[in-house]
Coordinates of C-alpha atoms in Angstrom, one line a residue:
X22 CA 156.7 40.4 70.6
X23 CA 158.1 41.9 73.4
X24 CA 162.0 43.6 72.9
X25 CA 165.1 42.9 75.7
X26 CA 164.2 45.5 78.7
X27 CA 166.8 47.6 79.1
X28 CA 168.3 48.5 83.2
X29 CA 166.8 51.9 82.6
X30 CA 163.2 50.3 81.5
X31 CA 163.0 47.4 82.8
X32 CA 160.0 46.8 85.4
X33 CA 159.8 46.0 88.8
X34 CA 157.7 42.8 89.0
X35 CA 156.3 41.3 92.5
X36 CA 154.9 37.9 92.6
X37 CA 152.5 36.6 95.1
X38 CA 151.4 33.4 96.3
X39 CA 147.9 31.2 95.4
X40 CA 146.4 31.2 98.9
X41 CA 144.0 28.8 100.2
X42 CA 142.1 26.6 98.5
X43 CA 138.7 26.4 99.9
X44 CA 137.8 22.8 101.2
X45 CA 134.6 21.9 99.2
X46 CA 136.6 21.1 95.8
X47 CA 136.4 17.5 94.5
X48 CA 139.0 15.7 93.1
X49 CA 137.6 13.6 89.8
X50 CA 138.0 9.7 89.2
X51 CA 141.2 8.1 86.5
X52 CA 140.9 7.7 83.7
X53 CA 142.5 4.2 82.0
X54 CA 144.7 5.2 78.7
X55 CA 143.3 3.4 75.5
X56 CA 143.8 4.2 72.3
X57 CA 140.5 2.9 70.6
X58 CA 138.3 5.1 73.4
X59 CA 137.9 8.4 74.0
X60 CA 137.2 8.7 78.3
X61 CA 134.6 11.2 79.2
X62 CA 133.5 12.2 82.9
X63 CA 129.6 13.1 84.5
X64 CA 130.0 15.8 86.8
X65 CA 126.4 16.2 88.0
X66 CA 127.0 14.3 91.0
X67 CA 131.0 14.9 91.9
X68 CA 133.4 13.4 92.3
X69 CA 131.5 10.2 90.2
X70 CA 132.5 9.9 87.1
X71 CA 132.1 7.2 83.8
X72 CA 133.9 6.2 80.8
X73 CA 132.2 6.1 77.7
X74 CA 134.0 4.1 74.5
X75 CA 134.0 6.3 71.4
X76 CA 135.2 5.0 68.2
X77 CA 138.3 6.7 66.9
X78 CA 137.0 8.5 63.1
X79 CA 139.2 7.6 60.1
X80 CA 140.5 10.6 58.2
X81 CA 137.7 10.3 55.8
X82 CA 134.8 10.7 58.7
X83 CA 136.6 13.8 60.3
X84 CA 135.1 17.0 59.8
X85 CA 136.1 19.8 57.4
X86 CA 137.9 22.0 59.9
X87 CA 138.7 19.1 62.6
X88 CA 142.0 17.7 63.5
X89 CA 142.5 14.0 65.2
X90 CA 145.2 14.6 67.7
X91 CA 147.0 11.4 69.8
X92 CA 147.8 13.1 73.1
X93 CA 151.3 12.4 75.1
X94 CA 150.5 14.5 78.2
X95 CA 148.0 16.9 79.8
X96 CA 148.2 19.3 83.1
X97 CA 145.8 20.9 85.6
X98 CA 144.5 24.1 86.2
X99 CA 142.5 25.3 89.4
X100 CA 139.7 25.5 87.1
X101 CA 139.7 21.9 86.6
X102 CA 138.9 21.5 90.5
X103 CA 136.5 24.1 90.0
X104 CA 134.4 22.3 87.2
X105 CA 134.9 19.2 89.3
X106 CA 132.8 20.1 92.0
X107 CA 130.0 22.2 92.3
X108 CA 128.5 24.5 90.1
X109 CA 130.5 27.7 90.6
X110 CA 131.7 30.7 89.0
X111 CA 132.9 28.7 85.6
X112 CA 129.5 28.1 84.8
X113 CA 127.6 24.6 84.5
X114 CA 128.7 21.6 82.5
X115 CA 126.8 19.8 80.6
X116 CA 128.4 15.9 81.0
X117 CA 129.4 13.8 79.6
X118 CA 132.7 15.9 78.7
X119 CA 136.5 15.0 78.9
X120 CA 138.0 17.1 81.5
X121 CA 141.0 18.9 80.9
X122 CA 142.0 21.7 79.0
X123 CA 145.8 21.6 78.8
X124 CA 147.8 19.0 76.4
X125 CA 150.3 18.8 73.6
X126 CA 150.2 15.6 70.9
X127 CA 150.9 14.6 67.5
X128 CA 148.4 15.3 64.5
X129 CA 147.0 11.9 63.5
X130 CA 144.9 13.0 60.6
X131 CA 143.3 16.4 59.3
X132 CA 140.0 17.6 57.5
X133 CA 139.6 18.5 54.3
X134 CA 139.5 22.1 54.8
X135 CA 142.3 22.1 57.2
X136 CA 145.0 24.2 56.2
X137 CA 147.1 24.7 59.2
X138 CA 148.2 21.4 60.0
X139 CA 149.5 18.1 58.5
X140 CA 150.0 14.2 60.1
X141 CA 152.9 14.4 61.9
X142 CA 152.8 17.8 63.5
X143 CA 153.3 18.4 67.0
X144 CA 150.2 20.7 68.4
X145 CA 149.5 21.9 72.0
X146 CA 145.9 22.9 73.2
X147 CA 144.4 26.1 72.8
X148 CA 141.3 26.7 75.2
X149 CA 139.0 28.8 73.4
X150 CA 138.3 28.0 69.5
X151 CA 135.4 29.6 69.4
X152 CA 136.4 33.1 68.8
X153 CA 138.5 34.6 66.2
X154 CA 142.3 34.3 66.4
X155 CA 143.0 38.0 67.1
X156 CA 139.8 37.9 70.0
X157 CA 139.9 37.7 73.7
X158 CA 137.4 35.0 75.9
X159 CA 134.8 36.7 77.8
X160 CA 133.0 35.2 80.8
X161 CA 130.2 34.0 78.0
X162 CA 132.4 31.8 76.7
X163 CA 133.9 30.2 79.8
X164 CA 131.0 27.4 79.5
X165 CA 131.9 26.0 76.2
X166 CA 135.4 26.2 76.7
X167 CA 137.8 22.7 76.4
X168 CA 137.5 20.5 79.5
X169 CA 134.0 21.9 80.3
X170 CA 131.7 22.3 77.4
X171 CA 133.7 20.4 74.4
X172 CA 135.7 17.3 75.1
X173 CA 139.1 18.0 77.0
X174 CA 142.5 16.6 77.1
X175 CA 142.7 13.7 79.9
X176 CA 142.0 11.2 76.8
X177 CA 144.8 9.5 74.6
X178 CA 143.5 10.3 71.4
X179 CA 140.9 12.8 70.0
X180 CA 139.3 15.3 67.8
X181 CA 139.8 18.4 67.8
X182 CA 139.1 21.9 65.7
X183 CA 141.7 23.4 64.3
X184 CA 140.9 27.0 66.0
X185 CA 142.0 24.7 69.1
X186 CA 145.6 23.9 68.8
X187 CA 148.5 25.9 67.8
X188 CA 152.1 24.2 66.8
X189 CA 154.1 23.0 70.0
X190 CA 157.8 24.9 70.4
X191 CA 160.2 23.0 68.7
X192 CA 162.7 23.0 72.0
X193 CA 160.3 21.7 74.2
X194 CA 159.0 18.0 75.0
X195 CA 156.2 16.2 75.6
X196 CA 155.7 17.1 79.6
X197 CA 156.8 20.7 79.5
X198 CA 154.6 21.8 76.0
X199 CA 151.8 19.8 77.8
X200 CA 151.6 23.4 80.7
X201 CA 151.4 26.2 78.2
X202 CA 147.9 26.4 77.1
X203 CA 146.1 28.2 80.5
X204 CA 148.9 29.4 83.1
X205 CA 151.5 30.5 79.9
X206 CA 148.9 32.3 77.8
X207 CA 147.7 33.8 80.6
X208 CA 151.0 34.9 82.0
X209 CA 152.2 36.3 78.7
X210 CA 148.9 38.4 78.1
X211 CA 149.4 39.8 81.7
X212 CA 153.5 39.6 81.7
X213 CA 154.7 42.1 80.2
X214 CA 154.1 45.2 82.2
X215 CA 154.3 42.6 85.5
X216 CA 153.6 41.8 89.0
X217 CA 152.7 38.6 89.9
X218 CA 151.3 36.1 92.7
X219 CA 152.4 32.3 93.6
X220 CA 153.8 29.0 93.2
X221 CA 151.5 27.6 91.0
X222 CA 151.3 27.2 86.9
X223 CA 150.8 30.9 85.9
X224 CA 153.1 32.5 89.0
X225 CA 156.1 30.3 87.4
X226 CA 155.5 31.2 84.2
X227 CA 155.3 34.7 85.1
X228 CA 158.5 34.7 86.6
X229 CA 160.5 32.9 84.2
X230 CA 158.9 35.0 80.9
X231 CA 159.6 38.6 83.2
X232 CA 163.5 37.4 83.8
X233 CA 163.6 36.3 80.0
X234 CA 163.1 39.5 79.3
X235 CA 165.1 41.6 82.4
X236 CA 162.7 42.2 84.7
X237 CA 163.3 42.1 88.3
X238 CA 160.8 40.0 90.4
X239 CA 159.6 40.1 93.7
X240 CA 158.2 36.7 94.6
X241 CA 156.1 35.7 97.5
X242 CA 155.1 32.4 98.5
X243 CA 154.7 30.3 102.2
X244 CA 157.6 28.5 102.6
X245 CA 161.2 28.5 102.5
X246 CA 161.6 25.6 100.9
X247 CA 159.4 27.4 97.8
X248 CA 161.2 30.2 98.9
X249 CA 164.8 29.0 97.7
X250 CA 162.9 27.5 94.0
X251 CA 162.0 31.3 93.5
X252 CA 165.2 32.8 94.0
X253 CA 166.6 29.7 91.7
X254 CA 164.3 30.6 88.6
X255 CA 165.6 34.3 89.4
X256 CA 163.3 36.0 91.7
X257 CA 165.3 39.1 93.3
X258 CA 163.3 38.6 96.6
X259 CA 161.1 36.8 98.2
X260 CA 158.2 37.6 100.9
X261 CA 156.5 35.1 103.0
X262 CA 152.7 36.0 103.5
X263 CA 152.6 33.4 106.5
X264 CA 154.8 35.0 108.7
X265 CA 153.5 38.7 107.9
X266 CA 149.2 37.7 106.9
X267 CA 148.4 41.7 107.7
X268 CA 151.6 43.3 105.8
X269 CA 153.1 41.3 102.9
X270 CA 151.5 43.6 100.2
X271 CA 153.4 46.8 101.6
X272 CA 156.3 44.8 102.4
X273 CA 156.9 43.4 98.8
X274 CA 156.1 47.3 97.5
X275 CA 159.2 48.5 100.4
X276 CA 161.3 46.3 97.6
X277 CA 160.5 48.2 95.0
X278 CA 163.0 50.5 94.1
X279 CA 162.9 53.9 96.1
X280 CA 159.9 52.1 97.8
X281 CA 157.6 53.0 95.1
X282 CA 155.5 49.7 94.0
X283 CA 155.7 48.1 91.3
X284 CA 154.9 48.4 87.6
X285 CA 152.2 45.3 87.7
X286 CA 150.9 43.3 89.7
X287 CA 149.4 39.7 88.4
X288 CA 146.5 38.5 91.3
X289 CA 145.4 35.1 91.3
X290 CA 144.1 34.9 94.6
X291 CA 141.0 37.3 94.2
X292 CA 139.2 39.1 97.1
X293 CA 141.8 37.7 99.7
X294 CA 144.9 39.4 98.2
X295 CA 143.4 41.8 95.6
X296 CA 143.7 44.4 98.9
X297 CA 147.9 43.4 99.1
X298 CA 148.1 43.9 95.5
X299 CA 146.6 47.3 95.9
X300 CA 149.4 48.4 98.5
X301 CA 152.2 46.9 96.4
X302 CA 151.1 48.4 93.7
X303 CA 153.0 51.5 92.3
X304 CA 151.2 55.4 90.9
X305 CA 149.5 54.1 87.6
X306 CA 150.6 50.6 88.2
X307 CA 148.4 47.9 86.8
X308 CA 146.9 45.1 88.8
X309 CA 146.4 41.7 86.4
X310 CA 143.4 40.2 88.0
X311 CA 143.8 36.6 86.7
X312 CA 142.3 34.4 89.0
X313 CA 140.2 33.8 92.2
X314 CA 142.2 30.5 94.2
X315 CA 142.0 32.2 97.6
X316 CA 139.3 31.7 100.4
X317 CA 135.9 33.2 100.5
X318 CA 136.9 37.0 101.5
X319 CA 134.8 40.4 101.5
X320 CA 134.8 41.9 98.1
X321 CA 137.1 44.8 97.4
X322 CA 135.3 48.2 96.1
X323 CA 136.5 48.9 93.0
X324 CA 136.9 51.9 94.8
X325 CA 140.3 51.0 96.3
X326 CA 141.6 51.2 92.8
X327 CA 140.8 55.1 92.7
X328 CA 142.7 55.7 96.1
X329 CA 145.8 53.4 94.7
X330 CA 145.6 55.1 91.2
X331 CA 146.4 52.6 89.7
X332 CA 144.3 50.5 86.9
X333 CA 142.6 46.9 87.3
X334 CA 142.4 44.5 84.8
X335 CA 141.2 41.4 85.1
X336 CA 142.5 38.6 82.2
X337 CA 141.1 35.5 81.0
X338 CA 144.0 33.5 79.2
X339 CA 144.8 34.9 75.9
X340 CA 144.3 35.4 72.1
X341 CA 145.5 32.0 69.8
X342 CA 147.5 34.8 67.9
X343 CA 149.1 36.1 71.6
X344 CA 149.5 31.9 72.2
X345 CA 151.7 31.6 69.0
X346 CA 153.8 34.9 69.6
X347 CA 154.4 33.2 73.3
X348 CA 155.5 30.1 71.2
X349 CA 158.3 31.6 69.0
X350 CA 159.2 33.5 72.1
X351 CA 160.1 30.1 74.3
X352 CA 161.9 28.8 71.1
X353 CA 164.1 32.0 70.7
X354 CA 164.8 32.4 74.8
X355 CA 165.3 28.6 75.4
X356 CA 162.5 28.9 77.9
X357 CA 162.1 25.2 79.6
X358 CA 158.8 25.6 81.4
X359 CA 159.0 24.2 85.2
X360 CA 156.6 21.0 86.4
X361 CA 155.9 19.4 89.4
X362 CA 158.1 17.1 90.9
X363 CA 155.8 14.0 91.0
X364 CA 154.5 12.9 87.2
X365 CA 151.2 11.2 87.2
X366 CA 149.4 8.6 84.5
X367 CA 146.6 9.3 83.2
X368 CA 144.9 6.2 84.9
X369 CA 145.9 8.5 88.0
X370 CA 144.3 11.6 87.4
X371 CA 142.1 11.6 90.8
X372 CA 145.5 11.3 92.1
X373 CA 146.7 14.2 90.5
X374 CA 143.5 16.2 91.1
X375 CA 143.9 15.4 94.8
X376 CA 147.7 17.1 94.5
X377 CA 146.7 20.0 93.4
X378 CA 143.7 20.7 95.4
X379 CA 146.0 19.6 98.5
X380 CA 148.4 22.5 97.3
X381 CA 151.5 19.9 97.7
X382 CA 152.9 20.5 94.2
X383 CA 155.5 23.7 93.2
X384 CA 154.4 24.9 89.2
X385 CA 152.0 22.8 86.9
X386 CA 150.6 19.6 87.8
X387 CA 151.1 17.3 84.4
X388 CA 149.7 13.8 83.8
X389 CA 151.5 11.5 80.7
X390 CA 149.8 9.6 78.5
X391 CA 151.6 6.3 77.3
X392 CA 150.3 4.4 74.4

């Protein structure tokens, strides 16, 4: 758990923007809410997609270690538009799967061997529960992840193991627990030691986790209007990349105290920025390679990072043990995660896919799920 930063300590944090989409995503098909189905999606030939009626198991046909969760509200990740459309660096998918890896729910009923749960409980999603709690994800297990190789979130009810959820914060509801499980593990594995890019899910997080704990952020985004939501959720500064393409990466690091860089940088644009973060970067800095949103761009030698001296990491989400620490910590800070403006139904989840591919929305995308 990460202690208060102190002035003397605490780390000079810069935040860049997701850049562009490229054009050959697909959004996915709705998906109608009904509590007696379970609504899973054949991405072979996107954006076409089906619904297939499961029958919801009693408590007596779950299995040992599973978990029947009713679901109140998802969100998107770029991934999602990834596994959408054509196979591409997440791996193929082997349909019919629910999309959708983000949610938060009740418990409905448990397994027999389930120890961590009880009916009643509120849960959010955790993507990986295949691996040990204390373990990372590696790119092997990106395939048969939630929302691509087991059965997702965009559903109103359905099974779960119990390596897959964690307990929701207490002080959050429905909407805002529903954005924690990709962008907030993922910003709180990279955080703390920071520098980070965007508007979107992890970039927000980022930002309000650093200034919950006294860091001061450099933000950059493309607009003012985003511009002025930064400086709200307490970014010091902000840079616009649009109105300086060639520069913004040694104009965020001229921000930096005495002009130095910063202590980390989080990238979620890939190739395009990853030569930005190197020049805001400070001596021994890290850059937090999270993510690859941006347009196809010439790949950076690894090189570059020698000349910067700084160190390169690159993160995929975080440990279920990191995911429960990040918990406690939005209880004890009051931490109410940021969503989009527009709230979408699940029967309007092509709708919502079609936001966030069309960049319109500021933070995490979120879709409710009545019942």
């Amino acid at each position: 758990m990460p202690s208060q930063s102190t002035p003397q300590n605490s780390p000079q944090i810069l935040l860049f923007p997701p850049m562009h989409l490229q054009s050959n995503f697909y959004g996915t098909h709705g998906f109608s809410p009904n509590q007696s189905e379970e609504h899973a999606r054949k991405a072979s030939k996107p954006p076409s997609s089906t619904k297939k009626n499961v029958p919801v198991p009693s408590q007596a046909e779950l299995g040992p270690n599973e978990v029947l969760v009713k679901i109140h509200a998802a969100s998107l990740n770029y991934r999602e538009l990834v596994i959408a459309g054509p196979m591409g660096v997440n791996g193929p998918i082997t349909p019919p799967v629910v999309p959708g890896c983000d949610g938060a729910g009740t418990v409905e009923a448990v397994g027999s061997s389930v120890k961590g749960f009880k009916p009643g409980d509120r849960v959010v999603t955790n993507f990986d529960p295949s691996i040990p709690d204390d373990a990372f994800s590696t790119v092997a297990q990106v395939p048969t992840m939630l929302g691509q190789g087991t059965d997702g979130t965009l559903r109103s009810i359905g099974v779960f193991p119990e390596g897959a959820l964690v307990h929701a914060p207490k002080s959050l509801d429905w909407l805002q627990a529903a954005t924690l499980t990709v962008t907030w593990t993922t910003a709180w594995n990279s955080l703390f030691g920071l520098k980070v890019q965007g508007t979107g899910g992890v970039s927000i997080a980022a930002l309000q986790l650093a200034t919950a704990v006294g860091a001061t952020v450099v933000a950059s985004t493309s607009s003012d209007e985003k511009a002025a939501k930064l400086k709200e959720l307490g970014a010091k500064h902000v840079v616009n990349y649009r109105t300086n393409p060639d520069g913004w990466g040694k104009e965020a690091r001229a921000l930096a105290p005495e002009g130095r860089g910063f202590d980390i940088v989080i990238d979620i644009g890939g190739n395009e920025t990853l030569t930005h973060s190197l020049q805001a970067v400070r001596t021994d800095g890290v850059v937090m390679i999270i993510g690859g949103v941006g347009a196809d761009a010439e790949t950076v030698p690894m090189f570059a990072t020698l000349l910067h001296t700084c160190i390169a990491r690159g993160i995929l989400g975080g440990s279920r043990n990191q995911f429960k620490e990040l918990v406690r910590f939005i209880d004890e800070k009051k931490i109410k995660p940021v969503i989009d403006d527009v709230v979408f139904e699940l029967a309007d989840a092509k709708d919502a896919y079609r936001r966030l591919k069309e960049k319109k929305h500021f933070a995490k995308v979120v879709i409710r799920v009545d019942h």
